[in-house]
PDB file of C-alpha atoms in Angstrom:
ATOM      1  CA  MET A 290     -16.616  -0.943   4.000  1.00  0.00           C
ATOM      2  CA  LEU A 291     -20.049   0.436   4.779  1.00  0.00           C
ATOM      3  CA  ILE A 292     -22.690   1.283   2.189  1.00  0.00           C
ATOM      4  CA  PHE A 293     -25.542   3.613   3.146  1.00  0.00           C
ATOM      5  CA  SER A 294     -28.362   3.492   0.611  1.00  0.00           C
ATOM      6  CA  LYS A 295     -30.559   6.354   1.864  1.00  0.00           C
ATOM      7  CA  ALA A 296     -27.614   8.720   2.347  1.00  0.00           C
ATOM      8  CA  LYS A 297     -26.043   7.530  -0.922  1.00  0.00           C
ATOM      9  CA  LEU A 298     -22.673   7.132   0.726  1.00  0.00           C
ATOM     10  CA  VAL A 299     -19.872   4.546   0.754  1.00  0.00           C
ATOM     11  CA  LEU A 300     -17.309   4.581   3.564  1.00  0.00           C
ATOM     12  CA  PHE A 301     -14.101   2.840   2.539  1.00  0.00           C
ATOM     13  CA  SER A 302     -12.063   1.049   5.185  1.00  0.00           C
ATOM     14  CA  VAL A 303      -8.433   1.982   4.590  1.00  0.00           C
ATOM     15  CA  PRO A 304      -6.481  -0.220   7.044  1.00  0.00           C
ATOM     16  CA  LYS A 305      -4.989   1.469  10.129  1.00  0.00           C
ATOM     17  CA  THR A 306      -7.006   4.696   9.788  1.00  0.00           C
ATOM     18  CA  GLY A 307      -9.619   4.371  12.541  1.00  0.00           C
ATOM     19  CA  THR A 308     -12.292   2.899  10.323  1.00  0.00           C
ATOM     20  CA  THR A 309     -12.784  -0.145  12.567  1.00  0.00           C
ATOM     21  CA  ALA A 310     -14.010   2.215  15.295  1.00  0.00           C
ATOM     22  CA  LEU A 311     -16.289   3.976  12.804  1.00  0.00           C
ATOM     23  CA  GLU A 312     -17.647   0.649  11.592  1.00  0.00           C
ATOM     24  CA  SER A 313     -18.394  -0.513  15.142  1.00  0.00           C
ATOM     25  CA  VAL A 314     -20.734   2.472  15.550  1.00  0.00           C
ATOM     26  CA  LEU A 315     -22.109   2.845  12.031  1.00  0.00           C
ATOM     27  CA  ALA A 316     -22.586  -0.766  10.846  1.00  0.00           C
ATOM     28  CA  PRO A 317     -26.110  -1.047  12.352  1.00  0.00           C
ATOM     29  CA  HIS A 318     -27.150   1.974  10.256  1.00  0.00           C
ATOM     30  CA  ALA A 319     -25.647   0.725   6.974  1.00  0.00           C
ATOM     31  CA  ALA A 320     -27.596  -1.051   4.256  1.00  0.00           C
ATOM     32  CA  ILE A 321     -24.512  -3.211   3.642  1.00  0.00           C
ATOM     33  CA  ALA A 322     -21.643  -3.750   6.072  1.00  0.00           C
ATOM     34  CA  LEU A 323     -18.680  -5.616   4.608  1.00  0.00           C
ATOM     35  CA  ARG A 324     -16.729  -6.516   7.739  1.00  0.00           C
ATOM     36  CA  ASP A 325     -15.262  -9.930   6.990  1.00  0.00           C
ATOM     37  CA  PRO A 326     -13.104 -11.314   5.439  1.00  0.00           C
ATOM     38  CA  PRO A 327     -10.479  -8.542   5.457  1.00  0.00           C
ATOM     39  CA  GLU A 328     -10.266  -8.594   1.640  1.00  0.00           C
ATOM     40  CA  LEU A 329     -13.904  -7.441   1.512  1.00  0.00           C
ATOM     41  CA  LYS A 330     -13.796  -5.124   4.529  1.00  0.00           C
ATOM     42  CA  HIS A 331     -10.721  -3.379   3.151  1.00  0.00           C
ATOM     43  CA  SER A 332     -11.800  -3.270  -0.497  1.00  0.00           C
ATOM     44  CA  PRO A 333      -9.696  -0.663  -2.303  1.00  0.00           C
ATOM     45  CA  VAL A 334     -11.100   1.519  -5.066  1.00  0.00           C
ATOM     46  CA  TYR A 335     -10.094  -0.937  -7.817  1.00  0.00           C
ATOM     47  CA  ARG A 336     -11.971  -3.801  -6.109  1.00  0.00           C
ATOM     48  CA  TYR A 337     -14.982  -1.599  -5.375  1.00  0.00           C
ATOM     49  CA  ASN A 338     -15.000  -0.474  -9.016  1.00  0.00           C
ATOM     50  CA  ARG A 339     -14.951  -4.011 -10.344  1.00  0.00           C
ATOM     51  CA  PHE A 340     -17.289  -5.843  -7.971  1.00  0.00           C
ATOM     52  CA  LEU A 341     -19.367  -3.406  -5.914  1.00  0.00           C
ATOM     53  CA  ARG A 342     -19.819  -0.204  -7.928  1.00  0.00           C
ATOM     54  CA  PRO A 343     -22.070  -1.823 -10.578  1.00  0.00           C
ATOM     55  CA  MET A 344     -24.437  -3.047  -7.846  1.00  0.00           C
ATOM     56  CA  VAL A 345     -24.343   0.262  -5.955  1.00  0.00           C
ATOM     57  CA  GLU A 346     -25.074   2.256  -9.112  1.00  0.00           C
ATOM     58  CA  LYS A 347     -27.903  -0.054 -10.161  1.00  0.00           C
ATOM     59  CA  PHE A 348     -29.712  -0.123  -6.825  1.00  0.00           C
ATOM     60  CA  ILE A 349     -28.681   3.138  -5.122  1.00  0.00           C
ATOM     61  CA  GLY A 350     -27.642   5.492  -7.938  1.00  0.00           C
ATOM     62  CA  ASP A 351     -24.573   6.813  -9.692  1.00  0.00           C
ATOM     63  CA  ASP A 352     -24.377   9.940  -7.516  1.00  0.00           C
ATOM     64  CA  VAL A 353     -22.992   8.135  -4.469  1.00  0.00           C
ATOM     65  CA  GLU A 354     -20.435   9.949  -2.323  1.00  0.00           C
ATOM     66  CA  THR A 355     -17.357   7.862  -1.551  1.00  0.00           C
ATOM     67  CA  ILE A 356     -15.359   8.649   1.591  1.00  0.00           C
ATOM     68  CA  ALA A 357     -11.997   7.456   2.873  1.00  0.00           C
ATOM     69  CA  VAL A 358      -9.610   8.353   5.678  1.00  0.00           C
ATOM     70  CA  VAL A 359      -5.860   8.616   5.018  1.00  0.00           C
ATOM     71  CA  ARG A 360      -3.126   8.707   7.654  1.00  0.00           C
ATOM     72  CA  GLU A 361       0.260  10.456   7.661  1.00  0.00           C
ATOM     73  CA  PRO A 362       2.511   7.791   6.061  1.00  0.00           C
ATOM     74  CA  VAL A 363       5.105   7.359   8.852  1.00  0.00           C
ATOM     75  CA  SER A 364       2.319   7.146  11.425  1.00  0.00           C
ATOM     76  CA  TRP A 365       0.438   4.693   9.178  1.00  0.00           C
ATOM     77  CA  LEU A 366       3.474   2.423   8.889  1.00  0.00           C
ATOM     78  CA  GLY A 367       4.021   2.792  12.627  1.00  0.00           C
ATOM     79  CA  SER A 368       0.499   1.568  13.263  1.00  0.00           C
ATOM     80  CA  TRP A 369       1.106  -1.504  11.087  1.00  0.00           C
ATOM     81  CA  TYR A 370       4.394  -2.154  12.878  1.00  0.00           C
ATOM     82  CA  ARG A 371       2.767  -1.860  16.316  1.00  0.00           C
ATOM     83  CA  TYR A 372      -0.250  -3.956  15.297  1.00  0.00           C
ATOM     84  CA  ARG A 373       2.033  -6.756  14.119  1.00  0.00           C
ATOM     85  CA  GLN A 374       3.848  -6.733  17.473  1.00  0.00           C
ATOM     86  CA  ARG A 375       0.783  -8.283  19.113  1.00  0.00           C
ATOM     87  CA  PRO A 376       1.307 -11.651  20.816  1.00  0.00           C
ATOM     88  CA  PHE A 377      -1.307 -13.455  18.679  1.00  0.00           C
ATOM     89  CA  LEU A 378       1.005 -13.017  15.668  1.00  0.00           C
ATOM     90  CA  SER A 379       4.094 -14.325  17.475  1.00  0.00           C
ATOM     91  CA  GLY A 380       6.010 -16.851  15.385  1.00  0.00           C
ATOM     92  CA  ARG A 381       4.201 -15.945  12.158  1.00  0.00           C
ATOM     93  CA  ALA A 382       5.936 -14.477   9.119  1.00  0.00           C
ATOM     94  CA  VAL A 383       3.881 -11.270   9.481  1.00  0.00           C
ATOM     95  CA  SER A 384       4.991 -10.665  13.072  1.00  0.00           C
ATOM     96  CA  THR A 385       7.264  -7.712  13.844  1.00  0.00           C
ATOM     97  CA  GLU A 386       8.201  -9.184  17.208  1.00  0.00           C
ATOM     98  CA  GLY A 387      11.860  -8.513  17.939  1.00  0.00           C
ATOM     99  CA  LEU A 388      12.176  -5.924  15.160  1.00  0.00           C
ATOM    100  CA  SER A 389      12.739  -2.210  15.530  1.00  0.00           C
ATOM    101  CA  PHE A 390      10.573   0.222  13.602  1.00  0.00           C
ATOM    102  CA  ALA A 391      13.614   1.077  11.480  1.00  0.00           C
ATOM    103  CA  GLU A 392      13.983  -2.612  10.530  1.00  0.00           C
ATOM    104  CA  PHE A 393      10.291  -2.704   9.635  1.00  0.00           C
ATOM    105  CA  VAL A 394      10.689   0.352   7.390  1.00  0.00           C
ATOM    106  CA  GLU A 395      13.802  -1.155   5.781  1.00  0.00           C
ATOM    107  CA  GLY A 396      11.675  -4.206   4.978  1.00  0.00           C
ATOM    108  CA  TYR A 397       8.949  -1.952   3.557  1.00  0.00           C
ATOM    109  CA  LEU A 398      11.498  -0.284   1.286  1.00  0.00           C
ATOM    110  CA  ALA A 399      13.026  -3.580   0.128  1.00  0.00           C
ATOM    111  CA  PRO A 400      12.566  -4.524  -3.570  1.00  0.00           C
ATOM    112  CA  GLU A 401      10.743  -7.644  -2.380  1.00  0.00           C
ATOM    113  CA  ARG A 402       8.977  -6.865   0.860  1.00  0.00           C
ATOM    114  CA  PRO A 403       9.123  -9.537   3.552  1.00  0.00           C
ATOM    115  CA  ALA A 404       5.718 -10.705   4.817  1.00  0.00           C
ATOM    116  CA  PHE A 405       5.928  -8.559   7.959  1.00  0.00           C
ATOM    117  CA  ALA A 406       6.255  -5.382   5.864  1.00  0.00           C
ATOM    118  CA  ASN A 407       3.929  -6.283   2.994  1.00  0.00           C
ATOM    119  CA  VAL A 408       1.156  -3.826   3.859  1.00  0.00           C
ATOM    120  CA  GLY A 409       0.458  -2.092   0.550  1.00  0.00           C
ATOM    121  CA  ALA A 410       0.174   1.669   0.142  1.00  0.00           C
ATOM    122  CA  GLN A 411      -2.601   4.116   0.913  1.00  0.00           C
ATOM    123  CA  SER A 412      -2.114   5.865  -2.432  1.00  0.00           C
ATOM    124  CA  LYS A 413      -2.756   2.578  -4.258  1.00  0.00           C
ATOM    125  CA  PHE A 414      -5.786   1.851  -2.050  1.00  0.00           C
ATOM    126  CA  VAL A 415      -7.532   5.085  -3.083  1.00  0.00           C
ATOM    127  CA  GLU A 416      -6.097   5.312  -6.605  1.00  0.00           C
ATOM    128  CA  PRO A 417      -8.784   6.456  -9.099  1.00  0.00           C
ATOM    129  CA  ARG A 418      -9.741   4.101 -11.882  1.00  0.00           C
ATOM    130  CA  PRO A 419      -9.584   4.949 -15.620  1.00  0.00           C
ATOM    131  CA  ASN A 420     -13.414   4.993 -15.801  1.00  0.00           C
ATOM    132  CA  GLY A 421     -13.555   7.852 -13.270  1.00  0.00           C
ATOM    133  CA  THR A 422     -14.381   5.843 -10.173  1.00  0.00           C
ATOM    134  CA  ALA A 423     -12.644   7.622  -7.311  1.00  0.00           C
ATOM    135  CA  ILE A 424     -12.910   8.693  -3.709  1.00  0.00           C
ATOM    136  CA  THR A 425     -14.949  11.892  -3.729  1.00  0.00           C
ATOM    137  CA  ARG A 426     -14.011  13.059  -0.216  1.00  0.00           C
ATOM    138  CA  LEU A 427     -10.799  12.316   1.679  1.00  0.00           C
ATOM    139  CA  PHE A 428     -10.227  13.041   5.359  1.00  0.00           C
ATOM    140  CA  LYS A 429      -7.048  13.014   7.407  1.00  0.00           C
ATOM    141  CA  TYR A 430      -6.866  10.501  10.244  1.00  0.00           C
ATOM    142  CA  GLU A 431      -5.211  13.237  12.280  1.00  0.00           C
ATOM    143  CA  ALA A 432      -8.400  15.324  11.908  1.00  0.00           C
ATOM    144  CA  LEU A 433     -10.896  12.464  12.223  1.00  0.00           C
ATOM    145  CA  ASP A 434     -13.326  14.805  13.966  1.00  0.00           C
ATOM    146  CA  LEU A 435     -13.978  16.479  10.577  1.00  0.00           C
ATOM    147  CA  CYS A 436     -14.900  13.113   9.076  1.00  0.00           C
ATOM    148  CA  ILE A 437     -17.174  12.381  12.029  1.00  0.00           C
ATOM    149  CA  GLN A 438     -18.896  15.773  11.667  1.00  0.00           C
ATOM    150  CA  HIS A 439     -19.453  15.107   7.965  1.00  0.00           C
ATOM    151  CA  LEU A 440     -20.834  11.631   8.620  1.00  0.00           C
ATOM    152  CA  GLU A 441     -23.104  12.928  11.390  1.00  0.00           C
ATOM    153  CA  ALA A 442     -24.573  15.486   8.996  1.00  0.00           C
ATOM    154  CA  ARG A 443     -24.964  13.045   6.107  1.00  0.00           C
ATOM    155  CA  LEU A 444     -26.358  10.181   8.199  1.00  0.00           C
ATOM    156  CA  GLU A 445     -28.339  12.407  10.584  1.00  0.00           C
ATOM    157  CA  LEU A 446     -27.068  10.726  13.732  1.00  0.00           C
ATOM    158  CA  LYS A 447     -24.682  11.364  16.622  1.00  0.00           C
ATOM    159  CA  ILE A 448     -21.407   9.421  16.544  1.00  0.00           C
ATOM    160  CA  ASP A 449     -19.613   8.611  19.797  1.00  0.00           C
ATOM    161  CA  LEU A 450     -16.432   6.917  18.662  1.00  0.00           C
ATOM    162  CA  PRO A 451     -15.030   4.159  20.909  1.00  0.00           C
ATOM    163  CA  LYS A 452     -11.342   3.239  21.011  1.00  0.00           C
ATOM    164  CA  VAL A 453     -10.976  -0.124  19.321  1.00  0.00           C
ATOM    165  CA  ASN A 454      -8.107  -2.010  17.694  1.00  0.00           C
ATOM    166  CA  VAL A 455      -5.551   0.152  19.550  1.00  0.00           C
ATOM    167  CA  SER A 456      -2.007  -1.147  19.146  1.00  0.00           C
ATOM    168  CA  PRO A 457       0.626  -1.096  21.912  1.00  0.00           C
ATOM    169  CA  ARG A 458       2.922   1.937  22.137  1.00  0.00           C
ATOM    170  CA  ARG A 459       6.387   1.617  20.599  1.00  0.00           C
ATOM    171  CA  ASP A 460       9.288   3.893  19.692  1.00  0.00           C
ATOM    172  CA  LEU A 461       8.680   5.063  16.127  1.00  0.00           C
ATOM    173  CA  ALA A 462      11.710   7.316  15.718  1.00  0.00           C
ATOM    174  CA  LEU A 463      13.559   6.819  12.432  1.00  0.00           C
ATOM    175  CA  PRO A 464      17.121   7.810  11.530  1.00  0.00           C
ATOM    176  CA  ALA A 465      16.997  10.924   9.334  1.00  0.00           C
ATOM    177  CA  ALA A 466      18.545   9.143   6.333  1.00  0.00           C
ATOM    178  CA  LEU A 467      15.986   6.326   6.496  1.00  0.00           C
ATOM    179  CA  GLU A 468      13.093   8.759   6.823  1.00  0.00           C
ATOM    180  CA  ALA A 469      14.412  10.641   3.770  1.00  0.00           C
ATOM    181  CA  ARG A 470      14.562   7.372   1.781  1.00  0.00           C
ATOM    182  CA  LEU A 471      11.002   6.567   2.854  1.00  0.00           C
ATOM    183  CA  LYS A 472       9.742   9.998   1.786  1.00  0.00           C
ATOM    184  CA  ALA A 473      11.427   9.635  -1.606  1.00  0.00           C
ATOM    185  CA  ALA A 474      10.207   6.071  -2.200  1.00  0.00           C
ATOM    186  CA  CYS A 475       6.661   6.795  -1.015  1.00  0.00           C
ATOM    187  CA  ALA A 476       6.315  10.295  -2.464  1.00  0.00           C
ATOM    188  CA  GLU A 477       2.790   9.534  -3.736  1.00  0.00           C
ATOM    189  CA  ASP A 478       1.595   8.644  -0.227  1.00  0.00           C
ATOM    190  CA  PHE A 479       3.111  11.778   1.322  1.00  0.00           C
ATOM    191  CA  ALA A 480       1.677  13.945  -1.484  1.00  0.00           C
ATOM    192  CA  LEU A 481      -1.758  12.353  -1.070  1.00  0.00           C
ATOM    193  CA  TRP A 482      -1.819  13.056   2.656  1.00  0.00           C
ATOM    194  CA  ALA A 483      -0.529  16.620   2.173  1.00  0.00           C
ATOM    195  CA  SER A 484      -3.188  17.320  -0.480  1.00  0.00           C
ATOM    196  CA  ILE A 485      -6.085  16.799   1.929  1.00  0.00           C
ATOM    197  CA  ALA A 486      -7.404  20.118   3.243  1.00  0.00           C
TER     198      ALA A 486
END
């Protein structure tokens, strides 16, 4: 998460949506860069509302724009699956080594998700709070250039985005029946992504 005081802007870091690349470029320009531990870097709206919003409103103002990037849900899960294939996770409960993408998705749909598939949901990450705290501008990962253009205008700087945190390529094809189950179970995530202009 990056907080820009002069621009009155907060950039949320939804996991697996290209925000690590954005942070690598924009962190030097931020008043506050929450990059570690992951629980702070990837603070969802509910955590921001509880711990960070009061400080932001007191010292920056209550008219802060909040921005987040959301990814098409199958692609988002595919990125998690590929990321957890990396050798440094080998032997850990979160590793997807030796699993197909379909097995990963089955785990994600299980009533009790195994550690390797326990990755949350984008819709929960950006879910508005009862007090009105919400993301004011959502961008699609698949049209990240629009987010970059917006940030360039707001921050008055040129952004040359590097490729960082790129996961290895894998087959992400799903059987039609499994994809249908995923779309039904994660309807909020698919609706969220589809709602972004």
